[in-house]
Amino acid sequence: MPEYIKQVAITGDISTIGTDDDLIRAWCSEVAKEIYEQKCEFAVVHVQGLHSAENPDYAARVICGCITDNPEIYRAFDSSIAFFDTKLTGLGNLYLFKDHSEVQYYDRFSSTGYINLRSGHQHSIGNKECDGFIQNTFGQSYTFRRDFYNDDGSRDLANQRTGFLLARFRIHGKEVTFVNLNLHSVPFEDVNEIATKNASITKAAAKREDQIEMLLKELDEEGLRNDAILVAGSFNSQLHETDLLNYLAKTQMVQTVAKKDEDGNVESIEHVDRHGRRTTTVERTRFDLHSIHDWFFRLGRGQMVKRYNGELANIAFKGNLKEETCFFQPSRHYELNEKGKEEFQRTLCPAWSDRIMYNDRMNDLFRHDSFCASGLYYGLVAEEKFVGPHKPVTLHASICLK
């Protein structure tokens, strides 16, 4: 038995490219490349946003097929198991294994608990449930919608597909639980929250934190908290935009102008310099730093704004989940400009919304060695290529088997 095995975990949200077949295939190509170039023993792929596709089952089949049928992937892995839940959560979990004989998956309804993984590919797409997977929607029931916008452009907060999909495995004798999740996805309910300088946490951020607590409670009730746990998904965490705007106003020495509607509610915030030029504009569907927008969020791979990336700090400080430092630029929100060059959108504030976290038990299994190739790596997939507004995020790690 080897002392270490290499794992690659990737999470990506396809909700903004669900109707673009070419982009989905480009996304899959980059994900497959990230996996086979690492020559890992097993790989984890978590997908969110399947319900945004015109035909979710078709999108799931394309994603599953494009990855597992890739010639490099096909040669590297003898088995895979997947459940793409297009009926309830809109989440898809795909797991690839180099040697199926060293893997068992857990089924809570089985009398034997763990079941040996068979050679070949076992993919369940479009079914209401699948053996070995646990679904949860944080107690919400849903009607089918592909987005959370009304016809007039306003956000429909009642129809957001949130939840998680988890699977448990025994890999080389180590019990590991993988959780795919999609948390509350509205960055802010209204501009008034940003305008309130003493707002330490937005209502949306508070809801996301509550959902994480519900996930941790479910793991307890399933008796999984003693497993090594990896949570990879759309945390949808946002920068603390109030503090960011205050920083910009102070450093640029500009005047802050808040425009109100007829009911007295703030509908936009602008920074205006001494020459009357707008340097920042924030509205319901706009977050624009004008001339410095793309440069500012890319500078030092986003390190200029990383200080405002603290939404998940409470989860980490409580000791529930850990995370490697984000030494990469924000995973959202990208677009192609008129010259075909990728840049950050000006509709929402860029953020590290796609994250991979893990518990203490998983951390104990990781080989922490920054001076060798088998150490931890945390970064973006397709960093130099446009694969949609959301870039996948990956974690490479070597797991100790001793």
mmCIF file of C-alpha atoms in Angstrom:
data_model
loop_
_atom_site.group_PDB
_atom_site.id
_atom_site.type_symbol
_atom_site.label_atom_id
_atom_site.label_comp_id
_atom_site.label_asym_id
_atom_site.label_seq_id
_atom_site.Cartn_x
_atom_site.Cartn_y
_atom_site.Cartn_z
ATOM 1 C CA MET A 1 0.000 0.000 0.000
ATOM 2 C CA PRO A 2 1.351 3.471 -0.862
ATOM 3 C CA GLU A 3 1.976 5.966 1.924
ATOM 4 C CA TYR A 4 0.133 8.745 0.106
ATOM 5 C CA ILE A 5 -2.488 9.036 -2.612
ATOM 6 C CA LYS A 6 -3.254 12.183 -4.557
ATOM 7 C CA GLN A 7 -6.722 13.695 -4.716
ATOM 8 C CA VAL A 8 -8.085 16.459 -6.930
ATOM 9 C CA ALA A 9 -11.336 18.183 -5.941
ATOM 10 C CA ILE A 10 -13.085 20.622 -8.290
ATOM 11 C CA THR A 11 -16.247 22.634 -7.791
ATOM 12 C CA GLY A 12 -17.998 24.743 -10.415
ATOM 13 C CA ASP A 13 -21.304 26.542 -10.937
ATOM 14 C CA ILE A 14 -22.726 26.242 -14.477
ATOM 15 C CA SER A 15 -25.915 28.219 -13.774
ATOM 16 C CA THR A 16 -24.875 31.022 -16.131
ATOM 17 C CA ILE A 17 -23.877 28.743 -19.037
ATOM 18 C CA GLY A 18 -26.619 26.118 -18.768
ATOM 19 C CA THR A 19 -28.073 27.017 -22.169
ATOM 20 C CA ASP A 20 -24.714 27.361 -23.987
ATOM 21 C CA ASP A 21 -23.590 23.935 -25.208
ATOM 22 C CA ASP A 22 -20.204 25.183 -26.456
ATOM 23 C CA LEU A 23 -19.333 26.812 -23.134
ATOM 24 C CA ILE A 24 -20.398 23.736 -21.175
ATOM 25 C CA ARG A 25 -18.108 21.582 -23.323
ATOM 26 C CA ALA A 26 -15.234 24.063 -22.903
ATOM 27 C CA TRP A 27 -15.865 24.038 -19.137
ATOM 28 C CA CYS A 28 -15.738 20.214 -19.105
ATOM 29 C CA SER A 29 -12.557 20.164 -21.177
ATOM 30 C CA GLU A 30 -10.763 22.417 -18.694
ATOM 31 C CA VAL A 31 -12.016 20.380 -15.721
ATOM 32 C CA ALA A 32 -10.862 17.112 -17.316
ATOM 33 C CA LYS A 33 -7.467 18.648 -18.124
ATOM 34 C CA GLU A 34 -7.049 19.774 -14.510
ATOM 35 C CA ILE A 35 -7.711 16.206 -13.346
ATOM 36 C CA TYR A 36 -5.585 14.144 -15.739
ATOM 37 C CA GLU A 37 -2.577 16.478 -15.577
ATOM 38 C CA GLN A 38 -2.316 15.831 -11.822
ATOM 39 C CA LYS A 39 -2.163 12.016 -12.230
ATOM 40 C CA CYS A 40 -4.303 11.565 -9.115
ATOM 41 C CA GLU A 41 -5.690 8.386 -7.542
ATOM 42 C CA PHE A 42 -9.194 9.805 -7.354
ATOM 43 C CA ALA A 43 -11.033 12.971 -8.315
ATOM 44 C CA VAL A 44 -14.080 14.822 -6.999
ATOM 45 C CA VAL A 45 -16.200 16.986 -9.325
ATOM 46 C CA HIS A 46 -19.094 18.955 -7.839
ATOM 47 C CA VAL A 47 -21.435 20.845 -10.164
ATOM 48 C CA GLN A 48 -24.063 23.415 -9.217
ATOM 49 C CA GLY A 49 -26.740 25.199 -11.222
ATOM 50 C CA LEU A 50 -28.132 22.350 -13.347
ATOM 51 C CA HIS A 51 -31.617 23.842 -13.175
ATOM 52 C CA SER A 52 -30.514 26.828 -15.216
ATOM 53 C CA ALA A 53 -30.277 24.620 -18.318
ATOM 54 C CA GLU A 54 -33.142 24.451 -20.792
ATOM 55 C CA ASN A 55 -32.900 20.665 -20.430
ATOM 56 C CA PRO A 56 -31.140 19.836 -17.125
ATOM 57 C CA ASP A 57 -30.902 16.103 -17.897
ATOM 58 C CA TYR A 58 -29.201 16.811 -21.227
ATOM 59 C CA ALA A 59 -26.742 19.237 -19.601
ATOM 60 C CA ALA A 60 -25.934 16.624 -16.943
ATOM 61 C CA ARG A 61 -25.309 13.946 -19.586
ATOM 62 C CA VAL A 62 -23.035 16.319 -21.517
ATOM 63 C CA ILE A 63 -21.011 17.143 -18.394
ATOM 64 C CA CYS A 64 -20.734 13.520 -17.282
ATOM 65 C CA GLY A 65 -19.919 12.287 -20.763
ATOM 66 C CA CYS A 66 -17.428 14.996 -21.694
ATOM 67 C CA ILE A 67 -15.405 14.335 -18.549
ATOM 68 C CA THR A 68 -15.524 10.523 -18.292
ATOM 69 C CA ASP A 69 -15.204 9.936 -22.067
ATOM 70 C CA ASN A 70 -12.149 12.197 -22.328
ATOM 71 C CA PRO A 71 -9.397 9.845 -23.610
ATOM 72 C CA GLU A 72 -6.946 10.867 -20.871
ATOM 73 C CA ILE A 73 -9.573 10.394 -18.155
ATOM 74 C CA TYR A 74 -10.710 7.080 -19.634
ATOM 75 C CA ARG A 75 -7.165 5.707 -19.513
ATOM 76 C CA ALA A 76 -6.446 7.009 -15.999
ATOM 77 C CA PHE A 77 -9.548 5.822 -14.113
ATOM 78 C CA ASP A 78 -11.173 2.386 -14.177
ATOM 79 C CA SER A 79 -14.416 3.452 -12.502
ATOM 80 C CA SER A 80 -16.660 6.354 -11.627
ATOM 81 C CA ILE A 81 -19.895 6.934 -9.763
ATOM 82 C CA ALA A 82 -22.178 9.938 -10.181
ATOM 83 C CA PHE A 83 -25.556 11.317 -9.262
ATOM 84 C CA PHE A 84 -26.814 14.391 -11.092
ATOM 85 C CA ASP A 85 -29.902 15.482 -9.178
ATOM 86 C CA THR A 86 -31.877 17.422 -11.770
ATOM 87 C CA LYS A 87 -35.163 16.984 -9.906
ATOM 88 C CA LEU A 88 -34.544 18.532 -6.484
ATOM 89 C CA THR A 89 -31.251 20.249 -5.664
ATOM 90 C CA GLY A 90 -29.857 20.949 -9.131
ATOM 91 C CA LEU A 91 -26.507 19.545 -7.950
ATOM 92 C CA GLY A 92 -24.267 16.971 -9.592
ATOM 93 C CA ASN A 93 -21.604 14.830 -7.891
ATOM 94 C CA LEU A 94 -19.069 12.878 -9.957
ATOM 95 C CA TYR A 95 -16.303 10.750 -8.412
ATOM 96 C CA LEU A 96 -13.502 9.129 -10.442
ATOM 97 C CA PHE A 97 -11.287 6.324 -9.111
ATOM 98 C CA LYS A 98 -8.079 4.843 -10.472
ATOM 99 C CA ASP A 99 -8.557 1.499 -8.698
ATOM 100 C CA HIS A 100 -12.130 0.489 -7.874
ATOM 101 C CA SER A 101 -10.951 -2.427 -5.693
ATOM 102 C CA GLU A 102 -9.787 0.065 -3.038
ATOM 103 C CA VAL A 103 -13.122 1.899 -2.874
ATOM 104 C CA GLN A 104 -16.466 1.289 -1.198
ATOM 105 C CA TYR A 105 -19.440 3.643 -1.099
ATOM 106 C CA TYR A 106 -21.825 3.968 1.820
ATOM 107 C CA ASP A 107 -25.547 3.336 1.545
ATOM 108 C CA ARG A 108 -27.465 4.058 4.744
ATOM 109 C CA PHE A 109 -30.327 1.826 3.581
ATOM 110 C CA SER A 110 -28.081 -1.171 3.012
ATOM 111 C CA SER A 111 -27.828 -3.837 5.714
ATOM 112 C CA THR A 112 -24.081 -4.050 5.149
ATOM 113 C CA GLY A 113 -23.443 -0.285 5.147
ATOM 114 C CA TYR A 114 -20.556 -0.111 2.700
ATOM 115 C CA ILE A 115 -20.863 -1.570 -0.808
ATOM 116 C CA ASN A 116 -17.937 -2.458 -3.052
ATOM 117 C CA LEU A 117 -17.581 -0.172 -6.040
ATOM 118 C CA ARG A 118 -17.817 -1.980 -9.353
ATOM 119 C CA SER A 119 -15.495 -1.451 -12.274
ATOM 120 C CA GLY A 120 -16.953 0.821 -14.941
ATOM 121 C CA HIS A 121 -19.143 3.898 -14.820
ATOM 122 C CA GLN A 122 -22.294 4.097 -12.712
ATOM 123 C CA HIS A 123 -24.106 7.325 -13.502
ATOM 124 C CA SER A 124 -27.592 8.242 -12.307
ATOM 125 C CA ILE A 125 -29.095 11.256 -14.080
ATOM 126 C CA GLY A 126 -32.590 12.626 -13.629
ATOM 127 C CA ASN A 127 -33.731 10.179 -10.944
ATOM 128 C CA LYS A 128 -35.449 11.408 -7.790
ATOM 129 C CA GLU A 129 -32.832 9.731 -5.597
ATOM 130 C CA CYS A 130 -29.787 7.493 -5.834
ATOM 131 C CA ASP A 131 -28.307 4.850 -3.561
ATOM 132 C CA GLY A 132 -25.372 6.200 -1.586
ATOM 133 C CA PHE A 133 -26.323 9.885 -1.901
ATOM 134 C CA ILE A 134 -28.178 12.098 0.581
ATOM 135 C CA GLN A 135 -30.131 15.153 -0.625
ATOM 136 C CA ASN A 136 -31.240 18.125 1.435
ATOM 137 C CA THR A 137 -32.839 21.475 0.522
ATOM 138 C CA PHE A 138 -32.507 23.168 3.921
ATOM 139 C CA GLY A 139 -36.190 22.491 4.561
ATOM 140 C CA GLN A 140 -37.381 24.385 1.481
ATOM 141 C CA SER A 141 -39.763 23.201 -1.234
ATOM 142 C CA TYR A 142 -39.439 24.570 -4.754
ATOM 143 C CA THR A 143 -41.311 25.197 -7.942
ATOM 144 C CA PHE A 144 -39.254 24.950 -11.111
ATOM 145 C CA ARG A 145 -37.478 28.147 -12.240
ATOM 146 C CA ARG A 146 -34.234 28.606 -14.116
ATOM 147 C CA ASP A 147 -33.226 31.815 -12.340
ATOM 148 C CA PHE A 148 -34.252 34.121 -9.513
ATOM 149 C CA TYR A 149 -35.167 37.205 -11.556
ATOM 150 C CA ASN A 150 -38.673 38.439 -12.265
ATOM 151 C CA ASP A 151 -39.657 39.753 -15.699
ATOM 152 C CA ASP A 152 -39.053 43.340 -14.563
ATOM 153 C CA GLY A 153 -35.458 42.521 -13.556
ATOM 154 C CA SER A 154 -36.090 42.457 -9.812
ATOM 155 C CA ARG A 155 -34.809 39.528 -7.774
ATOM 156 C CA ASP A 156 -37.322 36.861 -6.786
ATOM 157 C CA LEU A 157 -36.026 35.825 -3.374
ATOM 158 C CA ALA A 158 -38.659 33.101 -2.944
ATOM 159 C CA ASN A 159 -37.418 30.850 -5.753
ATOM 160 C CA GLN A 160 -33.770 30.048 -5.152
ATOM 161 C CA ARG A 161 -32.554 26.489 -5.437
ATOM 162 C CA THR A 162 -30.395 25.883 -2.376
ATOM 163 C CA GLY A 163 -29.348 22.633 -0.753
ATOM 164 C CA PHE A 164 -26.640 20.017 -0.559
ATOM 165 C CA LEU A 165 -25.872 16.556 -1.916
ATOM 166 C CA LEU A 166 -23.440 14.331 -0.038
ATOM 167 C CA ALA A 167 -21.771 10.971 -0.566
ATOM 168 C CA ARG A 168 -19.634 8.846 1.751
ATOM 169 C CA PHE A 169 -16.795 6.545 0.711
ATOM 170 C CA ARG A 170 -14.183 4.268 2.200
ATOM 171 C CA ILE A 171 -11.028 4.861 0.141
ATOM 172 C CA HIS A 172 -7.980 2.746 0.976
ATOM 173 C CA GLY A 173 -9.612 2.166 4.369
ATOM 174 C CA LYS A 174 -10.164 5.884 5.101
ATOM 175 C CA GLU A 175 -13.773 7.033 5.607
ATOM 176 C CA VAL A 176 -14.388 10.238 3.705
ATOM 177 C CA THR A 177 -17.558 12.300 3.181
ATOM 178 C CA PHE A 178 -17.870 14.697 0.250
ATOM 179 C CA VAL A 179 -20.509 17.446 0.311
ATOM 180 C CA ASN A 180 -21.664 19.477 -2.681
ATOM 181 C CA LEU A 181 -23.713 22.523 -1.737
ATOM 182 C CA ASN A 182 -25.358 25.626 -3.105
ATOM 183 C CA LEU A 183 -26.105 28.347 -0.561
ATOM 184 C CA HIS A 184 -28.383 31.399 -0.726
ATOM 185 C CA SER A 185 -27.264 33.164 -3.884
ATOM 186 C CA VAL A 186 -28.499 36.764 -3.738
ATOM 187 C CA PRO A 187 -25.508 39.023 -3.031
ATOM 188 C CA PHE A 188 -27.696 41.660 -1.353
ATOM 189 C CA GLU A 189 -31.426 42.273 -1.115
ATOM 190 C CA ASP A 190 -31.181 46.023 -1.689
ATOM 191 C CA VAL A 191 -28.674 48.870 -1.934
ATOM 192 C CA ASN A 192 -29.814 50.134 1.481
ATOM 193 C CA GLU A 193 -27.801 47.367 3.139
ATOM 194 C CA ILE A 194 -24.609 48.600 1.497
ATOM 195 C CA ALA A 195 -25.442 52.184 2.392
ATOM 196 C CA THR A 196 -25.790 51.248 6.071
ATOM 197 C CA LYS A 197 -22.261 51.737 7.326
ATOM 198 C CA ASN A 198 -22.840 49.779 10.552
ATOM 199 C CA ALA A 199 -24.186 46.679 8.801
ATOM 200 C CA SER A 200 -21.680 44.045 9.910
ATOM 201 C CA ILE A 201 -23.458 41.274 8.002
ATOM 202 C CA THR A 202 -26.102 41.380 5.295
ATOM 203 C CA LYS A 203 -29.340 39.451 5.545
ATOM 204 C CA ALA A 204 -28.180 37.217 2.680
ATOM 205 C CA ALA A 205 -24.871 36.453 4.442
ATOM 206 C CA ALA A 206 -26.732 35.631 7.669
ATOM 207 C CA LYS A 207 -28.946 33.211 5.745
ATOM 208 C CA ARG A 208 -25.908 31.495 4.234
ATOM 209 C CA GLU A 209 -24.395 31.093 7.684
ATOM 210 C CA ASP A 210 -27.646 29.554 8.955
ATOM 211 C CA GLN A 211 -27.597 27.081 6.062
ATOM 212 C CA ILE A 212 -24.043 26.007 6.894
ATOM 213 C CA GLU A 213 -25.156 25.404 10.474
ATOM 214 C CA MET A 214 -28.004 23.251 9.122
ATOM 215 C CA LEU A 215 -25.481 21.256 7.082
ATOM 216 C CA LEU A 216 -23.258 20.677 10.114
ATOM 217 C CA LYS A 217 -26.295 19.586 12.132
ATOM 218 C CA GLU A 218 -27.264 17.085 9.408
ATOM 219 C CA LEU A 219 -23.732 15.665 9.414
ATOM 220 C CA ASP A 220 -24.043 15.174 13.166
ATOM 221 C CA GLU A 221 -27.408 13.459 12.867
ATOM 222 C CA GLU A 222 -26.080 11.144 10.145
ATOM 223 C CA GLY A 223 -23.154 10.222 12.402
ATOM 224 C CA LEU A 224 -20.617 11.594 9.935
ATOM 225 C CA ARG A 225 -18.801 14.235 11.947
ATOM 226 C CA ASN A 226 -16.000 11.768 12.756
ATOM 227 C CA ASP A 227 -15.374 11.233 9.042
ATOM 228 C CA ALA A 228 -12.866 13.235 7.077
ATOM 229 C CA ILE A 229 -15.205 15.759 5.415
ATOM 230 C CA LEU A 230 -14.640 17.921 2.353
ATOM 231 C CA VAL A 231 -17.249 20.525 1.391
ATOM 232 C CA ALA A 232 -16.890 21.839 -2.161
ATOM 233 C CA GLY A 233 -19.566 24.005 -3.711
ATOM 234 C CA SER A 234 -21.148 27.395 -4.277
ATOM 235 C CA PHE A 235 -20.904 29.052 -0.899
ATOM 236 C CA ASN A 236 -21.926 32.234 -2.773
ATOM 237 C CA SER A 237 -20.022 34.300 -0.218
ATOM 238 C CA GLN A 238 -19.549 37.962 -1.069
ATOM 239 C CA LEU A 239 -17.088 40.686 -0.209
ATOM 240 C CA HIS A 240 -18.082 43.070 2.564
ATOM 241 C CA GLU A 241 -19.077 45.744 0.071
ATOM 242 C CA THR A 242 -19.787 48.441 2.671
ATOM 243 C CA ASP A 243 -16.207 48.330 3.965
ATOM 244 C CA LEU A 244 -14.848 48.142 0.418
ATOM 245 C CA LEU A 245 -16.759 51.265 -0.630
ATOM 246 C CA ASN A 246 -15.601 53.098 2.489
ATOM 247 C CA TYR A 247 -11.994 52.175 1.651
ATOM 248 C CA LEU A 248 -12.359 53.409 -1.918
ATOM 249 C CA ALA A 249 -13.960 56.668 -0.799
ATOM 250 C CA LYS A 250 -11.149 57.311 1.670
ATOM 251 C CA THR A 251 -8.214 56.425 -0.586
ATOM 252 C CA GLN A 252 -9.600 58.171 -3.672
ATOM 253 C CA MET A 253 -10.759 61.206 -1.663
ATOM 254 C CA VAL A 254 -14.163 61.293 -3.336
ATOM 255 C CA GLN A 255 -17.615 62.375 -2.297
ATOM 256 C CA THR A 256 -20.231 59.686 -1.664
ATOM 257 C CA VAL A 257 -23.664 60.469 -3.127
ATOM 258 C CA ALA A 258 -26.649 58.301 -2.242
ATOM 259 C CA LYS A 259 -29.664 58.690 -4.522
ATOM 260 C CA LYS A 260 -33.068 57.839 -3.079
ATOM 261 C CA ASP A 261 -36.340 56.852 -4.686
ATOM 262 C CA GLU A 262 -39.694 58.505 -4.001
ATOM 263 C CA ASP A 263 -40.162 56.316 -0.904
ATOM 264 C CA GLY A 264 -36.867 57.452 0.614
ATOM 265 C CA ASN A 265 -35.019 54.192 -0.023
ATOM 266 C CA VAL A 266 -31.478 54.299 -1.362
ATOM 267 C CA GLU A 267 -31.495 53.102 -4.984
ATOM 268 C CA SER A 268 -27.900 53.920 -5.930
ATOM 269 C CA ILE A 269 -24.565 54.940 -4.458
ATOM 270 C CA GLU A 270 -21.980 56.921 -6.387
ATOM 271 C CA HIS A 271 -18.470 58.204 -5.709
ATOM 272 C CA VAL A 272 -17.711 61.505 -7.423
ATOM 273 C CA ASP A 273 -14.232 63.045 -7.570
ATOM 274 C CA ARG A 274 -13.409 66.753 -7.385
ATOM 275 C CA HIS A 275 -13.712 67.050 -11.160
ATOM 276 C CA GLY A 276 -17.257 65.689 -11.082
ATOM 277 C CA ARG A 277 -16.292 62.325 -12.577
ATOM 278 C CA ARG A 278 -17.964 59.179 -11.300
ATOM 279 C CA THR A 279 -15.432 56.676 -9.938
ATOM 280 C CA THR A 280 -17.882 54.151 -8.443
ATOM 281 C CA THR A 281 -21.525 53.312 -9.163
ATOM 282 C CA VAL A 282 -23.565 50.774 -7.198
ATOM 283 C CA GLU A 283 -27.165 50.014 -8.124
ATOM 284 C CA ARG A 284 -29.503 47.035 -7.871
ATOM 285 C CA THR A 285 -27.865 45.251 -10.819
ATOM 286 C CA ARG A 286 -24.614 47.214 -11.122
ATOM 287 C CA PHE A 287 -21.280 47.306 -9.289
ATOM 288 C CA ASP A 288 -18.873 49.407 -11.338
ATOM 289 C CA LEU A 289 -15.520 50.940 -10.400
ATOM 290 C CA HIS A 290 -15.381 52.539 -13.850
ATOM 291 C CA SER A 291 -11.813 53.098 -15.139
ATOM 292 C CA ILE A 292 -10.079 50.906 -12.536
ATOM 293 C CA HIS A 293 -12.683 48.113 -12.283
ATOM 294 C CA ASP A 294 -10.942 45.145 -13.911
ATOM 295 C CA TRP A 295 -7.426 46.249 -12.898
ATOM 296 C CA PHE A 296 -8.405 46.703 -9.257
ATOM 297 C CA PHE A 297 -9.922 43.239 -8.775
ATOM 298 C CA ARG A 298 -7.101 41.495 -10.668
ATOM 299 C CA LEU A 299 -4.261 43.355 -8.936
ATOM 300 C CA GLY A 300 -2.035 40.857 -7.144
ATOM 301 C CA ARG A 301 -4.570 38.126 -8.004
ATOM 302 C CA GLY A 302 -7.228 39.890 -5.981
ATOM 303 C CA GLN A 303 -5.070 40.496 -2.927
ATOM 304 C CA MET A 304 -6.069 44.191 -2.828
ATOM 305 C CA VAL A 305 -9.611 43.196 -1.888
ATOM 306 C CA LYS A 306 -8.938 39.963 -0.004
ATOM 307 C CA ARG A 307 -9.229 41.790 3.327
ATOM 308 C CA TYR A 308 -12.966 42.160 2.602
ATOM 309 C CA ASN A 309 -13.372 38.423 1.938
ATOM 310 C CA GLY A 310 -14.365 37.575 5.510
ATOM 311 C CA GLU A 311 -17.893 36.222 5.224
ATOM 312 C CA LEU A 312 -16.853 32.647 6.047
ATOM 313 C CA ALA A 313 -14.593 33.690 8.921
ATOM 314 C CA ASN A 314 -17.165 32.758 11.573
ATOM 315 C CA ILE A 315 -17.327 29.207 10.226
ATOM 316 C CA ALA A 316 -13.549 28.896 10.348
ATOM 317 C CA PHE A 317 -13.163 30.595 13.732
ATOM 318 C CA LYS A 318 -15.676 28.213 15.311
ATOM 319 C CA GLY A 319 -13.443 25.348 14.216
ATOM 320 C CA ASN A 320 -16.121 23.735 12.062
ATOM 321 C CA LEU A 321 -14.416 23.988 8.678
ATOM 322 C CA LYS A 322 -10.992 25.045 7.466
ATOM 323 C CA GLU A 323 -9.784 26.505 4.177
ATOM 324 C CA GLU A 324 -6.514 27.141 2.432
ATOM 325 C CA THR A 325 -5.668 30.792 1.800
ATOM 326 C CA CYS A 326 -7.185 32.192 -1.415
ATOM 327 C CA PHE A 327 -4.028 33.226 -3.288
ATOM 328 C CA PHE A 328 -6.017 33.505 -6.511
ATOM 329 C CA GLN A 329 -8.250 36.157 -8.002
ATOM 330 C CA PRO A 330 -12.030 36.042 -7.433
ATOM 331 C CA SER A 331 -13.858 33.116 -9.071
ATOM 332 C CA ARG A 332 -16.723 35.375 -10.218
ATOM 333 C CA HIS A 333 -18.055 37.315 -12.241
ATOM 334 C CA TYR A 334 -16.412 37.225 -15.707
ATOM 335 C CA GLU A 335 -17.420 38.206 -19.229
ATOM 336 C CA LEU A 336 -15.860 38.867 -22.636
ATOM 337 C CA ASN A 337 -15.619 42.506 -23.694
ATOM 338 C CA GLU A 338 -16.185 43.775 -27.239
ATOM 339 C CA LYS A 339 -12.576 42.860 -28.130
ATOM 340 C CA GLY A 340 -13.020 39.284 -26.912
ATOM 341 C CA LYS A 341 -10.861 39.828 -23.838
ATOM 342 C CA GLU A 342 -11.965 38.386 -20.519
ATOM 343 C CA GLU A 343 -12.707 40.893 -17.767
ATOM 344 C CA PHE A 344 -14.805 41.221 -14.629
ATOM 345 C CA GLN A 345 -18.472 42.044 -15.105
ATOM 346 C CA ARG A 346 -19.812 45.357 -13.874
ATOM 347 C CA THR A 347 -23.178 43.996 -12.758
ATOM 348 C CA LEU A 348 -22.074 42.326 -9.506
ATOM 349 C CA CYS A 349 -19.090 42.756 -7.234
ATOM 350 C CA PRO A 350 -16.393 40.127 -7.974
ATOM 351 C CA ALA A 351 -16.065 37.606 -5.168
ATOM 352 C CA TRP A 352 -14.607 34.289 -4.048
ATOM 353 C CA SER A 353 -18.001 32.586 -4.193
ATOM 354 C CA ASP A 354 -16.835 29.062 -5.078
ATOM 355 C CA ARG A 355 -14.926 27.467 -2.213
ATOM 356 C CA ILE A 356 -13.516 24.187 -0.927
ATOM 357 C CA MET A 357 -13.408 23.665 2.830
ATOM 358 C CA TYR A 358 -12.728 20.685 5.089
ATOM 359 C CA ASN A 359 -12.842 19.597 8.723
ATOM 360 C CA ASP A 360 -10.033 18.793 11.180
ATOM 361 C CA ARG A 361 -10.104 15.084 10.384
ATOM 362 C CA MET A 362 -9.534 15.748 6.684
ATOM 363 C CA ASN A 363 -6.846 18.272 7.534
ATOM 364 C CA ASP A 364 -5.044 15.580 9.545
ATOM 365 C CA LEU A 365 -4.971 13.362 6.435
ATOM 366 C CA PHE A 366 -3.489 16.066 4.208
ATOM 367 C CA ARG A 367 0.240 16.194 3.598
ATOM 368 C CA HIS A 368 1.231 19.755 4.475
ATOM 369 C CA ASP A 369 4.509 20.276 2.645
ATOM 370 C CA SER A 370 4.968 23.483 0.699
ATOM 371 C CA PHE A 371 8.404 22.392 -0.556
ATOM 372 C CA CYS A 372 7.262 19.454 -2.674
ATOM 373 C CA ALA A 373 4.805 18.841 -5.484
ATOM 374 C CA SER A 374 2.603 16.705 -3.241
ATOM 375 C CA GLY A 375 1.704 19.610 -0.959
ATOM 376 C CA LEU A 376 -1.648 21.415 -1.000
ATOM 377 C CA TYR A 377 -2.620 23.594 -3.932
ATOM 378 C CA TYR A 378 -5.729 25.796 -3.997
ATOM 379 C CA GLY A 379 -6.585 27.787 -7.114
ATOM 380 C CA LEU A 380 -8.692 28.411 -10.182
ATOM 381 C CA VAL A 381 -9.374 26.097 -13.099
ATOM 382 C CA ALA A 382 -9.157 27.727 -16.556
ATOM 383 C CA GLU A 383 -7.427 30.771 -15.131
ATOM 384 C CA GLU A 384 -6.373 31.908 -18.618
ATOM 385 C CA LYS A 385 -9.463 30.808 -20.537
ATOM 386 C CA PHE A 386 -13.061 32.036 -20.568
ATOM 387 C CA VAL A 387 -15.443 29.235 -19.539
ATOM 388 C CA GLY A 388 -18.324 31.437 -18.411
ATOM 389 C CA PRO A 389 -18.932 33.995 -15.657
ATOM 390 C CA HIS A 390 -17.967 31.488 -12.920
ATOM 391 C CA LYS A 391 -14.541 29.838 -12.907
ATOM 392 C CA PRO A 392 -14.234 26.425 -11.236
ATOM 393 C CA VAL A 393 -12.040 26.158 -8.143
ATOM 394 C CA THR A 394 -9.736 23.228 -7.365
ATOM 395 C CA LEU A 395 -7.905 21.762 -4.389
ATOM 396 C CA HIS A 396 -5.036 19.318 -4.950
ATOM 397 C CA ALA A 397 -3.968 17.333 -1.908
ATOM 398 C CA SER A 398 -2.008 14.237 -0.949
ATOM 399 C CA ILE A 399 -3.794 12.038 1.589
ATOM 400 C CA CYS A 400 -1.768 10.083 4.112
ATOM 401 C CA LEU A 401 -2.709 6.386 4.359
ATOM 402 C CA LYS A 402 -0.408 5.500 7.256
#
